[in-house]
């Protein structure tokens, strides 16, 4: 008996030496932080990094701008390549604008009704008709059509490039591995960071806006198209190959038809991404509703920005409904004998509307008797809110600013910069891996080398506070939605609407309540980032095995114990993914908050657009935003993977 007991106990002498001697993970994190601290102290002592008035990187980017301006019409790269691209994209944009102008508002309304019926039935037809009527009623018809033209042009180019590349990546693991890091960086980059290089290379205006929007939307098209091809059942592919189908026949006759529904989703999501970017490109002189929003935000004219924001939401919802309506119908077999009359009827109705528009003196403007202006009423409401709710909103803003933002910002900007880098490196190693720690070291040193450490720390503080508040709100609502079908049904349409709106729109209610400030950007970032956090948390809670839940209940667990001891631990990966997505989206919104008085790198980007002498700083700030985004993404994304590995072990 005693011999059996002795054999059951592991013998330290016979244990695996690598397992006995391997230090804990936190020891590596501490060692990495200490190495960074020692190196920083030896090289820089206890000095901090003041904001540079004219760092070498700013001068370098300013020289690049001057060189491009000087050689734009003489260098072969521009004369025979880039200028042709800009001109061709401009022709595409002008062609779409000409089509919409020729249709006039009667033709567009007729097309919306007719093709809405074809794609989604009478409900979609009525939705399209009412939506476009509202654009005219708001006296924003021309601006809305410019936004539609820009979006459609960018989406067409994104799909022409993105869908074939995504299909290729879906069929080739080597291609997918090669482009995934590029797509990761492109999706981490906030929309603002695309503007400076595109404006530099292609100048400002509609062509530059279209190209910028195309590049911003391509990653979504590529990823979803690749997913669509990979999700095709292997049995169907193998069956076609056994019948002698070639690779092209396999693709055209099997993979693409079976992936049609997911490919339609790729089109839908590409449109949503493009529309959110088109509004922001108003900063590089693009036509459309974005100009009205930027003008309103710049002048603190909430009414003007709000009215244009409503139009943007309407355009977004119409495009979303039309593409989703088509996606829902892809699985339904409709005989050709029924499809043809519907399409012909839609074309005839559109032609009739265009013919009627030709008889009008101004077919691009609704009758004045139909138009309604919300500018003054909204500004009156904003003034009332400021007068009545100012003590509450100001107290809340001051509490967060003086209780959280300012102390943390003072700490990060007053201590030696290498100490902050060491802290982040150690955190990255502990939560993620040594690769994430190395990435963090390189990125944060890059921010310091760009001469933007102070602005970078201001942005980091705002992002951290915004992310914490977003996770509090998102986890609370996500748990409620994950545990209650009724609450989830009530919350779902709100989340759908919130995820449809472009980022600019979120600034409007925050600006009305709190005025221009950093806190305004934080509130807008919470509203912008909370919906995906809520969805991920809810999916994680609902994804817990029902068998495990029933076992816990049969063991006498209360609802509180079930949540904290079973559902939350088992949904840990979803929670970490929610944190990752929340931080990245908060960063994107905080940067946009530079338009409403938020400090940090967003202010640097905006300043680079507004003041030509600050162009170098604007480009450097855009690069610093990317570096900061990569750092936060790698730490949180790696934390999720590390936790998964630890759980499986």
PDB file of C-alpha atoms in Angstrom, residues 67-200:
ATOM      1  CA  UNK A  67       9.392  67.723 -54.030  1.00  0.00           C
ATOM      2  CA  UNK A  68       6.098  66.181 -55.114  1.00  0.00           C
ATOM      3  CA  UNK A  69       4.513  69.590 -55.688  1.00  0.00           C
ATOM      4  CA  UNK A  70       7.497  70.611 -57.808  1.00  0.00           C
ATOM      5  CA  UNK A  71       7.713  67.398 -59.867  1.00  0.00           C
ATOM      6  CA  UNK A  72       4.044  66.438 -60.122  1.00  0.00           C
ATOM      7  CA  UNK A  73       3.838  67.468 -63.796  1.00  0.00           C
ATOM      8  CA  UNK A  74       7.357  66.508 -64.872  1.00  0.00           C
ATOM      9  CA  UNK A  75       8.448  63.291 -63.133  1.00  0.00           C
ATOM     10  CA  UNK A  76       7.697  60.146 -65.235  1.00  0.00           C
ATOM     11  CA  UNK A  77       6.192  58.364 -62.212  1.00  0.00           C
ATOM     12  CA  UNK A  78       3.478  61.001 -62.033  1.00  0.00           C
ATOM     13  CA  UNK A  79       3.176  61.872 -65.718  1.00  0.00           C
ATOM     14  CA  UNK A  80       2.853  58.306 -67.026  1.00  0.00           C
ATOM     15  CA  UNK A  81       1.326  56.463 -64.046  1.00  0.00           C
ATOM     16  CA  UNK A  82      -0.093  58.243 -61.013  1.00  0.00           C
ATOM     17  CA  UNK A  83      -1.673  61.127 -62.917  1.00  0.00           C
ATOM     18  CA  UNK A  84      -3.326  58.649 -65.285  1.00  0.00           C
ATOM     19  CA  UNK A  85      -4.786  56.774 -62.330  1.00  0.00           C
ATOM     20  CA  UNK A  86      -6.098  60.004 -60.835  1.00  0.00           C
ATOM     21  CA  UNK A  87      -7.590  61.112 -64.157  1.00  0.00           C
ATOM     22  CA  UNK A  88      -9.257  57.765 -64.866  1.00  0.00           C
ATOM     23  CA  UNK A  89     -10.762  57.634 -61.395  1.00  0.00           C
ATOM     24  CA  UNK A  90     -11.948  61.200 -61.870  1.00  0.00           C
ATOM     25  CA  UNK A  91     -13.641  60.220 -65.149  1.00  0.00           C
ATOM     26  CA  UNK A  92     -15.414  57.343 -63.396  1.00  0.00           C
ATOM     27  CA  UNK A  93     -16.630  59.670 -60.670  1.00  0.00           C
ATOM     28  CA  UNK A  94     -17.785  62.290 -63.183  1.00  0.00           C
ATOM     29  CA  UNK A  95     -19.597  59.626 -65.194  1.00  0.00           C
ATOM     30  CA  UNK A  96     -21.571  58.482 -62.156  1.00  0.00           C
ATOM     31  CA  UNK A  97     -22.400  62.078 -61.248  1.00  0.00           C
ATOM     32  CA  UNK A  98     -23.589  62.688 -64.819  1.00  0.00           C
ATOM     33  CA  UNK A  99     -25.867  59.629 -64.672  1.00  0.00           C
ATOM     34  CA  UNK A 100     -27.449  60.795 -61.419  1.00  0.00           C
ATOM     35  CA  UNK A 101     -27.846  64.316 -62.769  1.00  0.00           C
ATOM     36  CA  UNK A 102     -29.490  62.976 -65.944  1.00  0.00           C
ATOM     37  CA  UNK A 103     -31.931  60.902 -63.905  1.00  0.00           C
ATOM     38  CA  UNK A 104     -32.811  63.865 -61.702  1.00  0.00           C
ATOM     39  CA  UNK A 105     -34.721  63.366 -58.519  1.00  0.00           C
ATOM     40  CA  UNK A 106     -37.770  61.844 -60.314  1.00  0.00           C
ATOM     41  CA  UNK A 107     -35.582  59.272 -62.059  1.00  0.00           C
ATOM     42  CA  UNK A 108     -33.709  58.350 -58.882  1.00  0.00           C
ATOM     43  CA  UNK A 109     -36.967  57.936 -56.957  1.00  0.00           C
ATOM     44  CA  UNK A 110     -38.381  55.763 -59.733  1.00  0.00           C
ATOM     45  CA  UNK A 111     -35.193  53.651 -59.816  1.00  0.00           C
ATOM     46  CA  UNK A 112     -35.203  53.246 -56.027  1.00  0.00           C
ATOM     47  CA  UNK A 113     -38.798  52.037 -56.073  1.00  0.00           C
ATOM     48  CA  UNK A 114     -38.487  49.791 -59.127  1.00  0.00           C
ATOM     49  CA  UNK A 115     -35.178  48.130 -58.345  1.00  0.00           C
ATOM     50  CA  UNK A 116     -36.085  47.934 -54.657  1.00  0.00           C
ATOM     51  CA  UNK A 117     -39.081  45.820 -55.652  1.00  0.00           C
ATOM     52  CA  UNK A 118     -36.858  43.598 -57.802  1.00  0.00           C
ATOM     53  CA  UNK A 119     -34.205  43.121 -55.109  1.00  0.00           C
ATOM     54  CA  UNK A 120     -36.268  42.919 -51.949  1.00  0.00           C
ATOM     55  CA  UNK A 121     -39.994  43.155 -52.574  1.00  0.00           C
ATOM     56  CA  UNK A 122     -42.498  45.914 -51.858  1.00  0.00           C
ATOM     57  CA  UNK A 123     -41.092  46.715 -48.401  1.00  0.00           C
ATOM     58  CA  UNK A 124     -37.666  47.521 -49.810  1.00  0.00           C
ATOM     59  CA  UNK A 125     -39.284  49.489 -52.645  1.00  0.00           C
ATOM     60  CA  UNK A 126     -41.180  51.687 -50.189  1.00  0.00           C
ATOM     61  CA  UNK A 127     -38.087  52.051 -47.994  1.00  0.00           C
ATOM     62  CA  UNK A 128     -36.020  53.215 -50.964  1.00  0.00           C
ATOM     63  CA  UNK A 129     -38.676  55.656 -52.127  1.00  0.00           C
ATOM     64  CA  UNK A 130     -39.204  57.193 -48.683  1.00  0.00           C
ATOM     65  CA  UNK A 131     -35.453  57.367 -47.987  1.00  0.00           C
ATOM     66  CA  UNK A 132     -34.609  59.286 -51.143  1.00  0.00           C
ATOM     67  CA  UNK A 133     -37.609  61.581 -50.663  1.00  0.00           C
ATOM     68  CA  UNK A 134     -36.260  62.477 -47.230  1.00  0.00           C
ATOM     69  CA  UNK A 135     -32.916  63.442 -48.764  1.00  0.00           C
ATOM     70  CA  UNK A 136     -34.738  65.968 -50.936  1.00  0.00           C
ATOM     71  CA  UNK A 137     -36.906  67.189 -48.094  1.00  0.00           C
ATOM     72  CA  UNK A 138     -33.763  67.951 -46.084  1.00  0.00           C
ATOM     73  CA  UNK A 139     -32.538  70.140 -49.004  1.00  0.00           C
ATOM     74  CA  UNK A 140     -29.444  67.976 -49.372  1.00  0.00           C
ATOM     75  CA  UNK A 141     -30.206  66.250 -52.656  1.00  0.00           C
ATOM     76  CA  UNK A 142     -27.107  67.361 -54.570  1.00  0.00           C
ATOM     77  CA  UNK A 143     -24.785  66.643 -51.667  1.00  0.00           C
ATOM     78  CA  UNK A 144     -26.385  63.232 -51.135  1.00  0.00           C
ATOM     79  CA  UNK A 145     -26.025  62.287 -54.806  1.00  0.00           C
ATOM     80  CA  UNK A 146     -22.356  63.319 -54.707  1.00  0.00           C
ATOM     81  CA  UNK A 147     -21.882  61.057 -51.693  1.00  0.00           C
ATOM     82  CA  UNK A 148     -23.641  58.193 -53.477  1.00  0.00           C
ATOM     83  CA  UNK A 149     -21.483  58.684 -56.590  1.00  0.00           C
ATOM     84  CA  UNK A 150     -18.254  58.748 -54.579  1.00  0.00           C
ATOM     85  CA  UNK A 151     -19.265  55.648 -52.641  1.00  0.00           C
ATOM     86  CA  UNK A 152     -20.312  53.672 -55.709  1.00  0.00           C
ATOM     87  CA  UNK A 153     -17.106  54.595 -57.573  1.00  0.00           C
ATOM     88  CA  UNK A 154     -14.930  53.539 -54.637  1.00  0.00           C
ATOM     89  CA  UNK A 155     -16.895  50.318 -54.082  1.00  0.00           C
ATOM     90  CA  UNK A 156     -16.644  49.321 -57.737  1.00  0.00           C
ATOM     91  CA  UNK A 157     -12.873  49.756 -57.663  1.00  0.00           C
ATOM     92  CA  UNK A 158     -12.591  47.974 -54.298  1.00  0.00           C
ATOM     93  CA  UNK A 159     -14.551  44.980 -55.574  1.00  0.00           C
ATOM     94  CA  UNK A 160     -12.668  44.811 -58.876  1.00  0.00           C
ATOM     95  CA  UNK A 161      -9.424  44.510 -56.910  1.00  0.00           C
ATOM     96  CA  UNK A 162     -10.594  42.942 -53.651  1.00  0.00           C
ATOM     97  CA  UNK A 163     -12.831  40.103 -54.822  1.00  0.00           C
ATOM     98  CA  UNK A 164     -10.274  38.451 -57.154  1.00  0.00           C
ATOM     99  CA  UNK A 165      -7.555  38.856 -54.538  1.00  0.00           C
ATOM    100  CA  UNK A 166      -9.854  37.405 -51.873  1.00  0.00           C
ATOM    101  CA  UNK A 167     -10.793  34.459 -54.093  1.00  0.00           C
ATOM    102  CA  UNK A 168      -7.102  33.837 -54.736  1.00  0.00           C
ATOM    103  CA  UNK A 169      -6.370  33.991 -50.995  1.00  0.00           C
ATOM    104  CA  UNK A 170      -9.268  31.627 -50.319  1.00  0.00           C
ATOM    105  CA  UNK A 171      -7.781  29.040 -52.676  1.00  0.00           C
ATOM    106  CA  UNK A 172      -4.101  29.490 -51.741  1.00  0.00           C
ATOM    107  CA  UNK A 173      -2.818  29.255 -48.188  1.00  0.00           C
ATOM    108  CA  UNK A 174       0.475  30.825 -49.275  1.00  0.00           C
ATOM    109  CA  UNK A 175      -1.264  33.913 -50.665  1.00  0.00           C
ATOM    110  CA  UNK A 176      -3.449  34.215 -47.592  1.00  0.00           C
ATOM    111  CA  UNK A 177      -0.441  34.050 -45.279  1.00  0.00           C
ATOM    112  CA  UNK A 178       1.370  36.690 -47.336  1.00  0.00           C
ATOM    113  CA  UNK A 179      -1.445  39.265 -47.409  1.00  0.00           C
ATOM    114  CA  UNK A 180      -2.839  38.759 -43.894  1.00  0.00           C
ATOM    115  CA  UNK A 181      -0.244  40.992 -42.147  1.00  0.00           C
ATOM    116  CA  UNK A 182      -0.877  43.731 -44.717  1.00  0.00           C
ATOM    117  CA  UNK A 183      -4.631  43.485 -44.205  1.00  0.00           C
ATOM    118  CA  UNK A 184      -4.136  43.564 -40.421  1.00  0.00           C
ATOM    119  CA  UNK A 185      -2.189  46.820 -40.604  1.00  0.00           C
ATOM    120  CA  UNK A 186      -4.684  48.354 -43.044  1.00  0.00           C
ATOM    121  CA  UNK A 187      -7.602  47.566 -40.758  1.00  0.00           C
ATOM    122  CA  UNK A 188      -5.799  48.814 -37.652  1.00  0.00           C
ATOM    123  CA  UNK A 189      -5.060  52.170 -39.260  1.00  0.00           C
ATOM    124  CA  UNK A 190      -7.692  54.790 -38.379  1.00  0.00           C
ATOM    125  CA  UNK A 191      -9.377  56.385 -41.372  1.00  0.00           C
ATOM    126  CA  UNK A 192      -7.642  59.716 -40.755  1.00  0.00           C
ATOM    127  CA  UNK A 193      -4.217  58.257 -41.435  1.00  0.00           C
ATOM    128  CA  UNK A 194      -5.080  57.484 -45.057  1.00  0.00           C
ATOM    129  CA  UNK A 195      -5.821  61.088 -45.936  1.00  0.00           C
ATOM    130  CA  UNK A 196      -2.370  62.700 -45.780  1.00  0.00           C
ATOM    131  CA  UNK A 197      -0.452  60.311 -48.086  1.00  0.00           C
ATOM    132  CA  UNK A 198      -3.308  60.114 -50.599  1.00  0.00           C
ATOM    133  CA  UNK A 199      -3.690  63.892 -50.685  1.00  0.00           C
ATOM    134  CA  UNK A 200       0.069  64.187 -51.081  1.00  0.00           C
TER     135      UNK A 200
END
